[in-house]
Coordinates of C-alpha atoms in Angstrom, one line a residue:
Chain A
M15 CA -39.7 -26.5 7.3
R16 CA -37.7 -29.6 7.9
S17 CA -34.9 -27.7 9.7
G18 CA -37.4 -26.5 12.2
K19 CA -36.6 -22.9 11.5
S20 CA -39.5 -20.6 10.8
L21 CA -39.4 -18.2 7.9
E22 CA -39.2 -15.4 10.4
E23 CA -36.0 -16.9 11.9
I24 CA -34.4 -17.3 8.5
R25 CA -35.2 -13.8 7.6
R26 CA -33.6 -12.7 10.9
I27 CA -30.4 -14.6 10.2
I28 CA -30.2 -13.1 6.7
S29 CA -30.6 -9.6 8.0
L30 CA -28.0 -10.3 10.6
H31 CA -25.6 -11.4 8.0
K32 CA -26.5 -8.4 5.8
R33 CA -25.6 -6.2 8.7
W34 CA -22.0 -7.6 8.5
D35 CA -22.0 -6.5 4.9
L36 CA -22.9 -3.0 5.9
I37 CA -20.3 -2.9 8.7
F38 CA -17.6 -4.2 6.4
M39 CA -18.5 -1.7 3.7
I40 CA -18.2 1.2 6.2
T41 CA -14.9 -0.2 7.4
G42 CA -13.7 -0.3 3.8
I43 CA -14.6 3.2 3.1
I44 CA -13.0 4.3 6.3
A45 CA -9.7 2.5 5.5
L46 CA -9.8 4.1 2.0
M47 CA -10.4 7.5 3.6
I48 CA -7.6 7.1 6.1
A49 CA -5.2 6.4 3.3
I50 CA -6.4 9.3 1.2
M51 CA -6.7 11.7 4.1
T52 CA -3.1 11.0 5.1
F53 CA -2.1 12.2 1.7
V54 CA -4.3 15.2 2.0
A55 CA -2.8 16.0 5.4
L56 CA 0.7 15.6 4.0
F57 CA 0.0 17.8 1.1
A58 CA -1.8 20.5 3.2
H59 CA 1.0 20.5 5.7
M60 CA 3.6 21.1 3.0
L61 CA 1.4 23.6 1.3
I62 CA 1.0 25.7 4.4
D63 CA 4.6 25.6 5.3
G64 CA 6.1 25.7 1.9
L65 CA 3.9 27.9 -0.3
P66 CA 5.2 31.2 1.1
R67 CA 8.7 30.1 0.1
L68 CA 7.8 29.3 -3.4
S69 CA 8.9 32.3 -5.5
W70 CA 11.0 32.9 -8.6
E71 CA 14.0 33.4 -6.4
F72 CA 13.6 30.0 -4.9
F73 CA 14.1 28.4 -8.3
T74 CA 16.9 30.6 -9.4
S75 CA 19.1 30.8 -6.3
F76 CA 21.7 28.4 -5.0
P77 CA 21.5 26.8 -1.5
S78 CA 22.8 29.1 1.1
R79 CA 23.6 29.1 4.8
R80 CA 20.9 31.7 5.2
P81 CA 17.6 29.9 4.9
E82 CA 15.7 33.0 3.5
S83 CA 17.9 33.3 0.5
A84 CA 18.4 29.6 -0.2
G85 CA 17.0 28.1 -3.3
I86 CA 16.9 24.9 -5.4
L87 CA 18.7 26.0 -8.6
S88 CA 21.5 23.4 -8.4
A89 CA 19.0 20.8 -7.3
W90 CA 16.6 21.0 -10.2
V91 CA 19.3 21.4 -12.7
G92 CA 21.0 18.3 -11.3
T93 CA 17.7 16.4 -11.3
T94 CA 17.1 17.3 -14.9
L95 CA 20.6 16.2 -16.0
V96 CA 20.5 13.0 -14.0
M97 CA 17.1 12.2 -15.4
L98 CA 18.5 12.8 -18.9
V99 CA 21.2 10.2 -18.4
T100 CA 18.7 7.8 -16.8
A101 CA 16.3 8.0 -19.7
V102 CA 19.0 7.7 -22.3
A103 CA 20.3 4.5 -20.6
A104 CA 17.1 2.9 -19.4
V105 CA 14.7 3.4 -22.3
P106 CA 16.6 1.6 -25.2
L107 CA 17.8 -1.2 -22.9
G108 CA 14.4 -1.7 -21.2
I109 CA 12.5 -1.7 -24.5
G110 CA 15.1 -3.9 -26.1
S111 CA 14.9 -6.4 -23.3
G112 CA 11.1 -6.4 -23.3
I113 CA 11.0 -7.0 -27.0
Y114 CA 13.5 -9.8 -26.8
L115 CA 11.6 -11.6 -24.0
E116 CA 8.2 -11.2 -25.7
E117 CA 9.1 -11.8 -29.4
Y118 CA 12.4 -13.4 -29.7
A119 CA 13.2 -15.5 -26.6
P120 CA 13.1 -19.3 -27.1
R121 CA 11.4 -21.2 -24.3
N122 CA 14.4 -22.4 -22.5
L123 CA 16.2 -22.3 -19.2
L124 CA 18.1 -19.1 -20.0
T125 CA 14.9 -17.3 -20.8
E126 CA 13.4 -18.4 -17.5
I127 CA 16.4 -17.3 -15.6
I128 CA 16.2 -13.8 -17.3
E129 CA 12.5 -13.6 -16.4
I130 CA 13.0 -14.6 -12.8
N131 CA 15.8 -12.1 -12.6
V132 CA 13.7 -9.2 -13.9
T133 CA 11.2 -10.0 -11.1
N134 CA 13.9 -10.2 -8.5
L135 CA 15.5 -7.0 -9.6
A136 CA 12.2 -5.2 -9.2
G137 CA 12.3 -6.4 -5.5
V138 CA 15.8 -5.3 -4.7
P139 CA 15.8 -2.4 -2.3
S140 CA 16.9 0.8 -4.0
I141 CA 19.8 1.4 -1.6
I142 CA 21.4 -1.8 -2.9
Y143 CA 21.5 -0.2 -6.3
G144 CA 23.3 2.7 -4.6
L145 CA 25.9 0.3 -3.2
L146 CA 26.3 -1.3 -6.7
A147 CA 26.8 2.1 -8.2
L148 CA 29.3 3.1 -5.5
G149 CA 31.4 0.0 -6.0
L150 CA 31.1 -0.4 -9.7
F151 CA 30.6 3.1 -11.3
V152 CA 32.3 5.4 -8.8
Y153 CA 35.4 3.3 -8.0
Q154 CA 35.7 0.4 -10.4
L155 CA 35.0 2.2 -13.6
G156 CA 36.2 5.5 -12.2
F157 CA 33.2 7.7 -13.0
G158 CA 33.6 9.4 -9.7
Q159 CA 30.7 10.9 -7.7
S160 CA 29.2 12.3 -10.9
I161 CA 26.0 12.8 -12.8
L162 CA 26.9 9.9 -15.0
A163 CA 27.2 7.5 -12.0
A164 CA 23.9 8.7 -10.5
G165 CA 22.0 8.5 -13.8
L166 CA 23.2 5.0 -14.5
A167 CA 22.3 3.9 -11.0
L168 CA 18.8 5.1 -11.4
A169 CA 18.6 3.6 -14.9
L170 CA 19.3 0.2 -13.5
L171 CA 16.7 0.8 -10.8
I172 CA 13.9 1.6 -13.2
L173 CA 14.9 -1.0 -15.9
P174 CA 12.5 -3.6 -14.6
V175 CA 9.6 -1.1 -14.7
V176 CA 10.3 -0.3 -18.4
I177 CA 10.8 -4.0 -19.2
V178 CA 7.5 -5.1 -17.6
A179 CA 5.6 -2.2 -19.3
T180 CA 7.0 -3.0 -22.7
R181 CA 6.2 -6.7 -22.3
E182 CA 2.6 -6.0 -21.3
A183 CA 2.1 -3.5 -24.1
I184 CA 3.4 -5.9 -26.7
R185 CA 1.6 -8.9 -25.3
S186 CA -1.7 -7.2 -25.7
I187 CA -1.3 -6.9 -29.5
P188 CA -3.2 -9.7 -31.1
I189 CA -1.3 -12.4 -32.9
T190 CA -3.1 -11.7 -36.2
I191 CA -1.1 -8.4 -36.6
R192 CA 2.1 -10.4 -36.6
E193 CA 0.7 -13.1 -38.9
G194 CA -0.4 -10.4 -41.3
A195 CA 3.1 -8.9 -41.4
Y196 CA 4.8 -12.2 -41.8
A197 CA 2.4 -13.3 -44.5
L198 CA 3.5 -10.3 -46.5
G199 CA 7.2 -11.3 -46.2
A200 CA 8.2 -9.0 -43.4
T201 CA 11.2 -10.0 -41.3
K202 CA 10.9 -10.3 -37.5
W203 CA 12.4 -6.9 -36.9
Q204 CA 10.2 -5.2 -39.6
T205 CA 7.2 -6.7 -37.9
V206 CA 8.4 -5.4 -34.5
S207 CA 9.5 -2.0 -35.6
D208 CA 6.7 -1.2 -38.1
H209 CA 3.8 -2.8 -36.3
L210 CA 4.3 -3.9 -32.7
L211 CA 6.3 -0.9 -31.5
P212 CA 4.0 1.8 -32.9
Y213 CA 0.9 0.0 -31.5
S214 CA 2.4 -0.5 -28.1
A215 CA 4.0 3.0 -27.9
A216 CA 1.4 4.4 -25.5
G217 CA 1.8 1.5 -23.1
I218 CA 5.6 1.7 -23.2
L219 CA 5.5 5.4 -22.7
T220 CA 3.3 4.9 -19.7
G221 CA 5.9 2.6 -18.2
I222 CA 8.7 5.0 -18.9
I223 CA 6.9 7.9 -17.3
I224 CA 6.1 5.9 -14.2
G225 CA 9.7 4.8 -14.0
L226 CA 11.1 8.3 -14.4
A227 CA 8.7 9.6 -11.8
R228 CA 10.0 7.0 -9.4
A229 CA 13.6 7.9 -10.3
I230 CA 13.0 11.6 -9.6
G231 CA 11.9 10.8 -6.1
E232 CA 14.7 8.3 -5.3
T233 CA 17.1 9.6 -2.7
A234 CA 18.8 6.6 -1.2
P235 CA 20.9 5.3 -4.1
I236 CA 22.1 8.8 -4.9
I237 CA 23.1 9.5 -1.3
T238 CA 25.0 6.2 -1.3
I239 CA 27.0 7.3 -4.4
G240 CA 28.1 10.3 -2.3
A241 CA 26.3 13.1 -3.9
L242 CA 27.0 16.4 -2.1
T243 CA 24.3 18.1 -0.2
F244 CA 25.6 21.6 -0.6
I245 CA 26.3 22.6 -4.2
A246 CA 26.6 26.3 -5.0
F247 CA 27.5 26.0 -8.7
L248 CA 26.1 24.5 -11.9
P249 CA 27.6 21.7 -13.9
P250 CA 29.3 22.9 -17.1
S251 CA 26.9 23.7 -19.9
P252 CA 26.2 20.9 -22.4
V253 CA 26.2 23.5 -25.2
K254 CA 29.4 25.2 -26.3
N255 CA 30.1 28.1 -28.6
E256 CA 32.8 26.4 -30.6
F257 CA 32.9 23.2 -32.5
P258 CA 31.5 20.5 -31.8
F259 CA 29.1 22.6 -29.9
I260 CA 28.1 19.8 -27.6
S261 CA 30.2 19.0 -24.5
F262 CA 29.9 16.0 -22.2
E263 CA 31.9 17.6 -19.4
W264 CA 28.7 17.8 -17.3
L265 CA 28.5 14.1 -17.1
T266 CA 31.5 14.0 -14.7
A267 CA 30.5 17.0 -12.7
P268 CA 29.5 16.8 -9.0
F269 CA 25.8 17.5 -8.5
T270 CA 22.9 17.4 -6.2
V271 CA 19.2 16.5 -6.8
M272 CA 15.9 17.7 -5.4
P273 CA 15.3 14.9 -2.9
I274 CA 18.8 15.3 -1.5
Q275 CA 18.4 19.0 -1.2
M276 CA 15.2 18.4 0.7
F277 CA 16.7 15.7 2.9
N278 CA 19.5 18.1 3.7
W279 CA 17.1 20.8 4.8
V280 CA 14.9 18.4 6.8
S281 CA 17.9 17.2 8.8
R282 CA 18.8 20.7 10.0
P283 CA 17.4 21.8 13.3
E284 CA 16.6 25.4 12.3
E285 CA 12.9 25.7 11.6
A286 CA 13.5 28.1 8.7
F287 CA 15.3 25.4 6.8
Q288 CA 12.3 23.1 7.3
L289 CA 10.1 25.6 5.6
N290 CA 12.5 25.3 2.7
A291 CA 12.2 21.6 2.9
A292 CA 8.4 21.9 2.7
A293 CA 8.7 24.1 -0.4
A294 CA 11.2 21.7 -2.1
G295 CA 8.9 18.8 -1.1
L296 CA 5.9 20.6 -2.6
V297 CA 7.8 21.0 -5.9
L298 CA 8.8 17.4 -5.8
V299 CA 5.4 16.0 -5.1
I300 CA 3.7 18.2 -7.7
M301 CA 6.3 16.9 -10.2
T302 CA 5.8 13.3 -9.4
L303 CA 2.1 13.6 -9.2
A304 CA 1.9 15.3 -12.5
M305 CA 4.0 12.5 -14.1
N306 CA 2.0 9.7 -12.5
G307 CA -1.2 11.5 -13.4
L308 CA -0.1 11.7 -17.0
A309 CA 0.7 8.0 -17.0
I310 CA -2.7 7.1 -15.6
Y311 CA -4.4 9.3 -18.1
L312 CA -2.5 7.7 -20.9
R313 CA -3.4 4.3 -19.8
Y314 CA -7.0 5.3 -19.4
R315 CA -7.1 6.7 -22.9
M316 CA -5.4 3.8 -24.4
R317 CA -7.9 1.4 -22.9
K318 CA -10.7 3.4 -24.3
N319 CA -9.4 4.0 -27.8
I320 CA -7.9 0.7 -28.9
K321 CA -10.2 -2.2 -29.4
W322 CA -8.6 -5.1 -31.3
Chain B
M12 CA 18.7 -15.6 -73.4
A13 CA 18.5 -12.0 -72.4
E14 CA 15.6 -12.8 -70.2
E15 CA 17.4 -15.6 -68.5
S16 CA 20.4 -13.4 -67.6
Q17 CA 18.1 -10.8 -66.4
N18 CA 16.4 -13.3 -64.2
K19 CA 19.8 -14.4 -62.9
L20 CA 20.6 -10.8 -62.1
V21 CA 17.4 -10.3 -60.2
Y22 CA 18.0 -13.5 -58.3
A23 CA 21.6 -12.5 -57.4
G24 CA 20.4 -9.1 -56.3
K25 CA 17.7 -10.7 -54.2
L26 CA 20.2 -13.0 -52.6
G27 CA 22.5 -10.1 -51.8
Y28 CA 19.5 -8.2 -50.4
S29 CA 18.4 -11.2 -48.3
F30 CA 21.9 -11.7 -47.1
R31 CA 22.1 -8.1 -45.9
R32 CA 18.7 -8.4 -44.5
H33 CA 19.7 -11.5 -42.6
L34 CA 22.8 -9.7 -41.2
H35 CA 20.7 -6.7 -40.2
E36 CA 18.2 -9.1 -38.4
R37 CA 21.1 -10.9 -36.7
F38 CA 22.6 -7.6 -35.5
I39 CA 19.3 -6.4 -34.0
E40 CA 18.6 -9.8 -32.4
T41 CA 22.0 -9.7 -30.8
F42 CA 21.4 -6.2 -29.4
L43 CA 18.0 -7.3 -28.0
F44 CA 19.5 -10.4 -26.5
L45 CA 22.3 -8.4 -24.9
S46 CA 19.9 -5.9 -23.3
A47 CA 17.8 -8.9 -22.0
I48 CA 20.8 -10.6 -20.5
L49 CA 21.8 -7.3 -18.9
S50 CA 19.4 -7.9 -16.1
V51 CA 21.2 -11.1 -15.2
A52 CA 24.5 -9.2 -15.4
I53 CA 23.2 -6.5 -13.0
M54 CA 22.1 -9.1 -10.5
L55 CA 25.5 -10.8 -10.7
A56 CA 27.3 -7.4 -10.4
I57 CA 25.3 -6.6 -7.3
I58 CA 26.2 -10.0 -5.7
V59 CA 29.8 -9.8 -6.7
M60 CA 30.2 -6.3 -5.5
L61 CA 28.6 -6.9 -2.1
V62 CA 30.4 -10.2 -1.6
K63 CA 33.7 -8.8 -2.7
E64 CA 33.7 -6.0 -0.1
S65 CA 32.1 -8.2 2.6
V66 CA 34.8 -10.8 2.2
V67 CA 37.4 -8.1 3.0
F68 CA 35.3 -7.1 6.0
F69 CA 34.9 -10.6 7.3
R70 CA 38.6 -11.1 7.2
Q71 CA 38.8 -8.5 10.0
V72 CA 35.6 -9.3 11.8
S73 CA 34.5 -12.8 12.5
I74 CA 31.0 -13.8 11.3
W75 CA 30.3 -14.9 14.9
D76 CA 30.9 -11.4 16.2
F77 CA 28.9 -9.9 13.4
L78 CA 25.9 -12.0 14.2
T79 CA 26.1 -12.0 18.0
D80 CA 27.7 -8.8 19.2
T81 CA 25.0 -6.5 20.7
Q82 CA 26.8 -3.2 19.7
W83 CA 27.2 -1.6 16.3
T84 CA 29.8 1.1 16.6
P85 CA 32.1 0.6 13.6
L86 CA 33.1 4.3 13.4
F87 CA 34.1 4.6 17.1
D88 CA 37.6 4.0 18.5
D89 CA 36.1 1.1 20.5
A90 CA 34.7 -0.5 17.4
H91 CA 32.0 -3.2 17.7
Y92 CA 30.5 -4.9 14.7
G93 CA 27.3 -6.6 15.8
I94 CA 24.5 -6.3 13.2
L95 CA 21.8 -7.1 15.8
P96 CA 21.0 -3.5 16.7
L97 CA 20.4 -2.7 13.0
I98 CA 18.4 -5.9 12.6
S99 CA 16.2 -5.1 15.6
G100 CA 15.6 -1.6 14.3
T101 CA 14.7 -3.0 10.9
I102 CA 12.3 -5.6 12.4
V103 CA 10.5 -3.2 14.7
S104 CA 10.0 -0.5 12.1
S105 CA 8.9 -3.1 9.5
L106 CA 6.5 -4.8 12.0
I107 CA 4.8 -1.5 12.7
A108 CA 4.6 -0.7 9.0
L109 CA 3.1 -4.1 8.3
L110 CA 0.6 -3.9 11.1
V111 CA -0.7 -0.8 9.3
A112 CA -0.3 -1.8 5.7
L113 CA -1.5 -5.4 5.6
P114 CA -4.9 -5.1 7.3
M115 CA -5.6 -1.7 5.8
G116 CA -4.4 -2.8 2.3
T117 CA -6.5 -6.0 2.5
I118 CA -9.6 -4.2 3.7
I119 CA -9.3 -1.6 0.9
A120 CA -8.7 -4.4 -1.6
I121 CA -11.7 -6.4 -0.6
Y122 CA -13.8 -3.3 -0.6
L123 CA -12.7 -2.2 -4.0
S124 CA -12.9 -5.6 -5.5
E125 CA -16.2 -6.9 -4.0
F126 CA -18.1 -4.0 -2.6
A127 CA -17.4 -0.7 -4.4
P128 CA -19.5 0.4 -7.3
F129 CA -17.6 0.8 -10.6
S130 CA -17.3 4.6 -10.3
V131 CA -15.7 4.5 -6.8
R132 CA -13.2 1.9 -8.0
E133 CA -12.3 4.0 -11.1
I134 CA -11.5 6.9 -8.9
A135 CA -10.0 5.2 -5.8
K136 CA -7.5 3.0 -7.6
P137 CA -5.7 5.7 -9.5
S138 CA -5.7 7.9 -6.3
L139 CA -4.1 5.1 -4.4
E140 CA -1.5 4.7 -7.1
L141 CA -0.7 8.4 -6.8
L142 CA -0.2 7.8 -3.1
G143 CA 2.4 5.2 -4.0
G144 CA 4.2 7.6 -6.3
V145 CA 5.0 10.2 -3.6
P146 CA 8.8 10.3 -3.0
T147 CA 9.9 8.6 0.2
V148 CA 11.9 11.6 1.4
V149 CA 8.6 13.5 1.5
Y150 CA 7.1 10.8 3.6
G151 CA 10.1 11.1 5.9
Y152 CA 9.5 14.8 6.2
F153 CA 5.8 14.1 7.0
A154 CA 6.7 11.5 9.7
L155 CA 9.2 13.8 11.4
L156 CA 7.3 17.1 11.3
F157 CA 3.7 16.0 11.3
V158 CA 3.1 12.5 12.7
T159 CA 5.7 12.7 15.5
P160 CA 4.4 16.0 17.0
L161 CA 0.9 14.5 16.7
L162 CA 1.9 11.3 18.6
Q163 CA 3.7 13.5 21.2
I164 CA 0.3 14.8 22.1
I165 CA -0.8 11.3 23.0
F166 CA 2.6 10.1 24.4
P167 CA 4.3 13.2 25.9
E168 CA 7.5 11.3 26.6
L169 CA 8.0 10.2 23.0
P170 CA 11.4 11.4 21.7
G171 CA 11.6 13.4 18.5
F172 CA 13.2 10.5 16.6
N173 CA 11.4 7.2 17.1
L174 CA 10.6 4.0 15.3
L175 CA 6.8 4.4 15.9
S176 CA 6.1 7.3 13.6
A177 CA 8.6 6.1 11.0
G178 CA 6.8 2.7 11.0
L179 CA 3.3 4.2 10.9
V180 CA 4.1 6.4 7.9
M181 CA 6.0 3.6 6.2
G182 CA 2.8 1.5 6.6
I183 CA 0.6 4.1 5.0
M184 CA 3.2 4.3 2.2
I185 CA 3.1 0.6 1.6
I186 CA -0.8 0.4 1.6
P187 CA -1.1 1.1 -2.2
Y188 CA 1.4 -1.7 -3.1
V189 CA -0.5 -4.3 -1.0
S190 CA -4.0 -3.2 -1.9
S191 CA -3.4 -3.0 -5.6
M192 CA -1.8 -6.4 -5.9
T193 CA -4.4 -8.0 -3.5
E194 CA -7.2 -6.5 -5.6
D195 CA -5.7 -7.8 -8.8
A196 CA -5.5 -11.3 -7.3
M197 CA -9.1 -11.1 -6.1
R198 CA -10.4 -9.8 -9.4
A199 CA -8.7 -12.7 -11.1
V200 CA -10.9 -15.1 -9.3
P201 CA -13.5 -16.4 -11.8
M202 CA -17.0 -14.9 -11.6
N203 CA -18.7 -18.3 -11.4
L204 CA -17.2 -19.0 -8.0
R205 CA -18.9 -15.8 -6.7
E206 CA -22.1 -16.7 -8.5
G207 CA -22.1 -20.1 -6.9
S208 CA -21.7 -18.6 -3.5
Y209 CA -24.4 -16.0 -4.0
A210 CA -26.7 -18.7 -5.3
M211 CA -26.3 -20.6 -2.1
G212 CA -27.6 -17.5 -0.3
A213 CA -24.3 -16.1 0.9
T214 CA -23.9 -12.4 1.5
R215 CA -21.2 -10.3 -0.1
F216 CA -19.1 -10.4 3.1
Q217 CA -19.3 -14.2 3.4
T218 CA -18.5 -14.6 -0.3
S219 CA -15.4 -12.4 -0.1
I220 CA -14.0 -13.9 3.1
R221 CA -14.8 -17.5 2.5
V222 CA -14.8 -17.9 -1.2
V223 CA -12.8 -15.2 -3.0
M224 CA -10.0 -14.7 -0.5
P225 CA -9.1 -18.4 -0.2
A226 CA -9.3 -18.7 -4.0
A227 CA -6.9 -15.8 -4.4
F228 CA -4.7 -17.0 -1.4
S229 CA -1.4 -17.3 -3.1
G230 CA -1.8 -14.0 -5.0
I231 CA -2.6 -12.2 -1.7
A232 CA 0.3 -13.9 0.0
A233 CA 2.6 -12.7 -2.8
A234 CA 1.3 -9.2 -2.2
Y235 CA 2.0 -9.4 1.5
I236 CA 5.5 -10.6 0.8
L237 CA 6.1 -7.7 -1.5
G238 CA 4.9 -5.4 1.3
I239 CA 7.3 -7.0 3.7
S240 CA 10.2 -6.7 1.3
R241 CA 9.3 -3.0 0.7
A242 CA 9.2 -2.3 4.5
V243 CA 12.6 -4.0 5.1
G244 CA 14.3 -2.1 2.3
E245 CA 12.7 1.3 2.8
T246 CA 15.3 3.9 3.5
M247 CA 14.5 7.5 3.7
V248 CA 11.5 7.5 6.1
V249 CA 13.5 5.6 8.7
A250 CA 16.7 7.6 8.0
I251 CA 14.8 10.9 8.6
A252 CA 12.3 10.0 11.3
A253 CA 13.8 7.2 13.4
G254 CA 17.1 8.8 14.1
M255 CA 20.3 7.1 13.1
Q256 CA 21.5 5.7 16.5
P257 CA 22.1 1.9 16.4
N258 CA 20.2 0.8 19.4
L259 CA 19.4 -2.8 20.4
T260 CA 15.8 -2.3 21.4
W261 CA 12.4 -3.8 20.7
N262 CA 10.6 -0.6 22.0
P263 CA 9.0 1.4 19.2
M264 CA 9.1 4.5 21.3
E265 CA 12.9 4.7 21.1
P266 CA 15.1 6.1 18.4
A267 CA 17.0 3.4 16.5
A268 CA 18.7 2.8 13.2
T269 CA 17.8 0.3 10.5
I270 CA 20.2 -1.4 8.1
T271 CA 19.3 1.1 5.4
A272 CA 19.5 4.1 7.7
Y273 CA 23.0 3.1 8.7
I274 CA 24.1 2.9 5.0
V275 CA 22.7 6.4 4.5
Q276 CA 24.4 7.7 7.6
V277 CA 27.8 6.4 6.5
S278 CA 27.4 7.6 3.0
L279 CA 26.7 11.1 4.2
G280 CA 30.1 11.2 5.9
D281 CA 33.4 11.2 4.1
L282 CA 34.6 7.6 4.3
P283 CA 37.8 6.8 2.5
H284 CA 37.4 4.1 -0.1
G285 CA 38.8 0.8 1.2
S286 CA 38.5 1.6 4.9
I287 CA 36.7 -0.7 7.3
G288 CA 33.9 1.8 7.6
Y289 CA 33.4 1.6 3.8
Q290 CA 33.3 -2.2 3.9
T291 CA 30.7 -2.2 6.7
I292 CA 28.1 -0.7 4.4
F293 CA 28.6 -3.5 2.0
A294 CA 28.4 -6.1 4.7
A295 CA 25.1 -4.4 5.9
G296 CA 23.9 -4.2 2.3
L297 CA 24.6 -7.9 1.8
T298 CA 22.6 -8.8 4.9
L299 CA 19.7 -6.6 3.6
L300 CA 19.9 -8.2 0.1
L301 CA 19.8 -11.7 1.6
I302 CA 16.8 -10.9 3.7
T303 CA 14.8 -9.4 0.8
L304 CA 16.0 -12.1 -1.6
V305 CA 14.5 -14.8 0.6
F306 CA 11.2 -12.9 0.7
N307 CA 11.2 -12.3 -3.1
I308 CA 11.8 -15.9 -3.8
I309 CA 9.0 -17.0 -1.5
G310 CA 6.8 -14.4 -3.3
H311 CA 7.8 -15.7 -6.7
L312 CA 7.0 -19.3 -5.8
L313 CA 3.6 -18.3 -4.5
R314 CA 2.8 -16.3 -7.6
K315 CA 3.9 -19.2 -9.8
R316 CA 1.6 -21.6 -7.9
Y317 CA -1.2 -19.1 -8.1
R318 CA -0.9 -18.8 -11.9
E319 CA -1.4 -22.6 -12.2
I320 CA -4.7 -22.7 -10.4
Y321 CA -6.9 -21.4 -13.2

């Protein structure tokens, strides 16, 4: 041994270094456990407090000054309607934008600006979207503190998510599919609509679900618009008895959503209201978890099934 | 003769068809382009809206006062418009969050990318993603009603609203963002770098700290910056758990307000459109946007550099 170290010594050094491996591995597992245990604690805490409040009445009654009879009817109806507006606005625009950037966009300065912008929009704090919606939708365009304004604010918020998901899904389709379509005389849009979109549908859907799950939980932008925290009525029904059977009056109605209802209950000092908050939180978490879980499952299946 | 005219007819028909087809294509391309350009329009609209209201605000309050006054009481009779208390609250809560999120996120990322067996990674990654999907208002509830009482056992003098528990919970909330991006960056490091390191007799730990992490440096830095930007812009956790009292303090054991919490507080009240109180939230929003924009641009530059390495 030229270095003057005996085999024994080298073995000792190696085992010493290997010990660091073990120590780090344990640290890693502990860190992972802390993160996951926090979630377990959060869920358990809400379950213990909120589960007794979860009943049919909780879903079918309006908020009330008496905590025992308060429910989330106006909140979940509001959330559903706001999500409807969000999806109708964000899905076509997000997919369109993703297709343009991936298939149509020339390599020039404008394209680069758009791309940087999408990244930047994803990093803008959600409350800023609330301020935009307050200034632009509520006052400038005169939508008022309505379902329409809230839905559009959330649509802008999740637009980058849909765009990025669309781009990634389309990018993973091999070039040969496009070449095959063009060789048969298909136009660009025929190629996109008949081949690229169907093949990337699962990926795009994953992005849409993740985006909507995020939108359901967003509170800040909707508070900024000025959503009311106490709503004891429902927006007008979208279906009417007489012609044309569909009414859009609900778009301009005042509303509340699940996270705001929960926020309202958390901020009250009475403990009974905090039990309501736990119950509302439980519903909210189960909803978002189910949506995120569905998205993860879809992505997993997609990865397994499609082999180009 | 008949054949020729027939040919002409087919040709004309094809021309008409191809013209319509061309129009159709043009129409769709225009729609797609407009939806792509919308993102630029949104950004411009955000900036125009914030600047427009802020300009009105700064006509009444000097920028010097805004940046140096140590009190933020825009809704009182004795109105002061110093953003510093909101900035200090934002910095303290973000710092605590980052002290939790960056080390834990990095350790989890290294573990998942370099140490964990395939099956653990397959389960842990989606679970962490679920953690990131929990609504922030729920995390706020958790900070106020679970973490604060827990901390009060250790620090009996801790008030019910404080920056500490808000920051801690915010940190846990940000872990998934940091760990997922850091792990992606580390996984993008080519395998032969690791093989080289192992061939030299390095252990896993040495390889990940001295080879993989430096190679993935700009990706990891971009993940950190995303984490910072999230912490600065996070709203509901601080609005619920930190109290909404603007308070120039660097002590995490005190209640305070962040920029975002202030905007929430004002929005909950009934401020008339066009009043100075209404304009303060736009001025505060502009400050927040500028801070996060700076971080986002740094992150973008880092990511861009990182893409060029391999």
